[in-house]
mmCIF file of C-alpha atoms in Angstrom:
data_model
loop_
_atom_site.group_PDB
_atom_site.id
_atom_site.type_symbol
_atom_site.label_atom_id
_atom_site.label_comp_id
_atom_site.label_asym_id
_atom_site.label_seq_id
_atom_site.Cartn_x
_atom_site.Cartn_y
_atom_site.Cartn_z
ATOM 1 C CA MET A 3 87.613 93.406 104.639
ATOM 2 C CA SER A 4 87.837 93.698 108.095
ATOM 3 C CA THR A 5 89.636 96.961 109.792
ATOM 4 C CA PHE A 6 91.844 97.898 112.730
ATOM 5 C CA HIS A 7 92.736 101.374 114.057
ATOM 6 C CA LEU A 8 95.776 102.696 112.706
ATOM 7 C CA GLN A 9 97.857 105.960 113.908
ATOM 8 C CA ILE A 10 100.618 107.310 111.830
ATOM 9 C CA VAL A 11 102.595 110.251 113.655
ATOM 10 C CA THR A 12 105.663 112.062 113.142
ATOM 11 C CA PRO A 13 107.286 114.804 115.356
ATOM 12 C CA ASP A 14 105.363 117.244 112.993
ATOM 13 C CA GLY A 15 102.037 115.832 113.871
ATOM 14 C CA ALA A 16 99.425 113.095 112.999
ATOM 15 C CA PHE A 17 99.269 111.967 109.285
ATOM 16 C CA PHE A 18 96.681 109.212 109.801
ATOM 17 C CA ASP A 19 94.271 108.288 112.548
ATOM 18 C CA GLY A 20 91.192 105.718 111.597
ATOM 19 C CA PRO A 21 90.241 102.664 110.451
ATOM 20 C CA ALA A 22 92.206 100.993 108.017
ATOM 21 C CA GLU A 23 92.111 97.557 106.246
ATOM 22 C CA ARG A 24 96.058 97.623 105.427
ATOM 23 C CA VAL A 25 99.216 99.078 106.231
ATOM 24 C CA LYS A 26 102.587 98.296 104.668
ATOM 25 C CA VAL A 27 105.875 99.775 105.389
ATOM 26 C CA ARG A 28 109.562 99.374 105.282
ATOM 27 C CA THR A 29 111.257 97.884 108.512
ATOM 28 C CA ILE A 30 115.126 97.367 109.046
ATOM 29 C CA ASN A 31 114.617 93.933 107.916
ATOM 30 C CA GLY A 32 112.384 94.662 104.654
ATOM 31 C CA ASP A 33 109.067 95.274 103.910
ATOM 32 C CA VAL A 34 106.035 94.185 106.348
ATOM 33 C CA ALA A 35 102.254 94.306 105.596
ATOM 34 C CA ILE A 36 99.993 94.693 108.688
ATOM 35 C CA LEU A 37 96.125 93.088 108.014
ATOM 36 C CA ASP A 38 93.666 92.981 111.083
ATOM 37 C CA ARG A 39 94.079 90.615 113.688
ATOM 38 C CA HIS A 40 97.821 90.552 113.281
ATOM 39 C CA ILE A 41 99.821 89.324 116.322
ATOM 40 C CA PRO A 42 101.552 91.885 118.855
ATOM 41 C CA TYR A 43 104.664 92.935 116.985
ATOM 42 C CA VAL A 44 107.297 95.931 117.324
ATOM 43 C CA THR A 45 110.059 96.785 114.901
ATOM 44 C CA ALA A 46 112.165 99.359 113.893
ATOM 45 C CA LEU A 47 111.174 101.322 110.520
ATOM 46 C CA GLY A 48 113.784 101.585 107.730
ATOM 47 C CA ILE A 49 113.752 104.066 104.762
ATOM 48 C CA GLY A 50 111.290 103.438 101.926
ATOM 49 C CA GLU A 51 107.885 103.437 100.717
ATOM 50 C CA ALA A 52 104.656 103.124 103.091
ATOM 51 C CA SER A 53 101.045 102.381 102.000
ATOM 52 C CA VAL A 54 97.536 102.500 103.676
ATOM 53 C CA THR A 55 94.401 100.945 102.426
ATOM 54 C CA VAL A 56 91.179 102.291 103.296
ATOM 55 C CA ASP A 57 87.869 101.276 101.648
ATOM 56 C CA GLY A 58 90.026 99.400 99.130
ATOM 57 C CA ARG A 59 91.831 102.577 97.953
ATOM 58 C CA THR A 60 95.657 102.564 98.665
ATOM 59 C CA ARG A 61 97.592 105.704 99.364
ATOM 60 C CA THR A 62 101.284 105.647 99.097
ATOM 61 C CA ALA A 63 103.562 107.735 100.972
ATOM 62 C CA ALA A 64 107.560 107.752 101.778
ATOM 63 C CA ALA A 65 108.264 107.214 105.367
ATOM 64 C CA SER A 66 111.916 107.049 107.158
ATOM 65 C CA GLY A 67 112.999 105.857 110.993
ATOM 66 C CA GLY A 68 111.047 105.302 113.814
ATOM 67 C CA MET A 69 108.984 102.588 114.934
ATOM 68 C CA LEU A 70 105.971 100.287 114.089
ATOM 69 C CA ALA A 71 103.837 98.992 116.961
ATOM 70 C CA VAL A 72 100.932 96.229 116.439
ATOM 71 C CA THR A 73 98.777 95.557 119.504
ATOM 72 C CA PRO A 74 95.073 93.865 119.247
ATOM 73 C CA GLY A 75 93.072 95.907 117.052
ATOM 74 C CA HIS A 76 95.826 98.859 117.192
ATOM 75 C CA VAL A 77 98.793 99.764 115.189
ATOM 76 C CA ARG A 78 100.824 102.594 115.530
ATOM 77 C CA VAL A 79 103.565 104.177 113.033
ATOM 78 C CA VAL A 80 105.705 106.384 114.717
ATOM 79 C CA ALA A 81 108.123 107.496 111.914
ATOM 80 C CA THR A 82 110.903 110.114 111.941
ATOM 81 C CA THR A 83 109.631 111.304 108.501
ATOM 82 C CA PHE A 84 106.175 110.631 106.686
ATOM 83 C CA GLU A 85 105.064 112.215 103.333
ATOM 84 C CA TRP A 86 101.973 111.308 101.480
ATOM 85 C CA ALA A 87 103.392 110.914 97.528
ATOM 86 C CA GLU A 88 100.818 113.638 96.571
ATOM 87 C CA ASP A 89 102.994 115.953 98.734
ATOM 88 C CA ILE A 90 106.263 115.418 97.629
ATOM 89 C CA ASP A 91 108.135 118.019 95.944
ATOM 90 C CA VAL A 92 109.770 116.159 93.175
ATOM 91 C CA GLU A 93 112.103 118.721 92.019
ATOM 92 C CA ARG A 94 113.396 119.123 95.492
ATOM 93 C CA ALA A 95 113.706 115.586 95.765
ATOM 94 C CA LYS A 96 115.822 115.430 92.739
ATOM 95 C CA ARG A 97 118.040 117.812 93.812
ATOM 96 C CA ALA A 98 118.444 116.172 97.293
ATOM 97 C CA ARG A 99 119.494 112.971 95.261
ATOM 98 C CA GLU A 100 121.881 115.001 93.495
ATOM 99 C CA SER A 101 123.792 116.500 96.355
ATOM 100 C CA ALA A 102 123.779 113.234 98.369
ATOM 101 C CA GLU A 103 125.309 111.263 95.405
ATOM 102 C CA GLU A 104 128.043 114.308 94.938
ATOM 103 C CA ALA A 105 128.533 113.659 98.760
ATOM 104 C CA ILE A 106 129.270 110.190 98.410
ATOM 105 C CA ARG A 107 131.663 110.655 95.588
ATOM 106 C CA GLN A 108 133.641 113.310 97.534
ATOM 107 C CA GLU A 109 133.489 112.350 101.543
ATOM 108 C CA THR A 110 136.257 110.484 102.910
ATOM 109 C CA ASP A 111 134.916 110.676 106.533
ATOM 110 C CA PRO A 112 133.076 107.502 107.245
ATOM 111 C CA ASN A 113 130.509 108.831 109.438
ATOM 112 C CA GLN A 114 129.750 111.630 107.027
ATOM 113 C CA LEU A 115 129.639 109.158 104.016
ATOM 114 C CA GLU A 116 126.862 106.922 106.193
ATOM 115 C CA LEU A 117 124.935 110.365 106.469
ATOM 116 C CA ALA A 118 125.145 111.172 102.832
ATOM 117 C CA LYS A 119 123.928 107.444 101.707
ATOM 118 C CA ALA A 120 120.979 107.741 104.339
ATOM 119 C CA ARG A 121 120.250 111.105 102.511
ATOM 120 C CA LEU A 122 120.255 109.485 99.367
ATOM 121 C CA SER A 123 117.870 106.466 100.814
ATOM 122 C CA ARG A 124 115.426 109.154 101.817
ATOM 123 C CA ALA A 125 115.610 110.993 98.521
ATOM 124 C CA ASN A 126 114.982 107.806 96.135
ATOM 125 C CA ALA A 127 112.220 106.349 98.520
ATOM 126 C CA ARG A 128 110.486 109.855 97.967
ATOM 127 C CA LEU A 129 110.921 109.609 94.356
ATOM 128 C CA LYS A 130 109.564 106.120 94.086
ATOM 129 C CA ALA A 131 106.598 107.179 96.100
ATOM 130 C CA ALA A 132 105.796 109.969 94.026
ATOM 131 C CA GLU A 133 106.162 107.895 90.864
ATOM 132 C CA LYS A 134 103.172 105.880 92.158
ATOM 133 C CA LEU A 135 100.685 109.002 91.476
#
């Protein structure tokens, strides 16, 4: 299968930089998979699972926020957070989910409620990615 140059970066540093066969991410409009020779494309990232396929092997991650930019032969994922499934602390993610669920039940301020919902989405994305191991 043909490849393209993929870079995945966050404020914490680089997570991947090299040839890839496929990258799949959650955008604000749903999941999108990018293969070699994809048309130029830019979109905002949502919260959800991501995956990278290299040499026929797929690696899963949880990602949230940021952007995806596709140019000829090059794809860049600039994520607010990006965490490989094997690096996810499942117990911590479960605690974060419980905390967010509790905040949603009790919150009355609309802004704080939206923040709690976002925390719940991030925790669920991390747990779903970790299940793929």
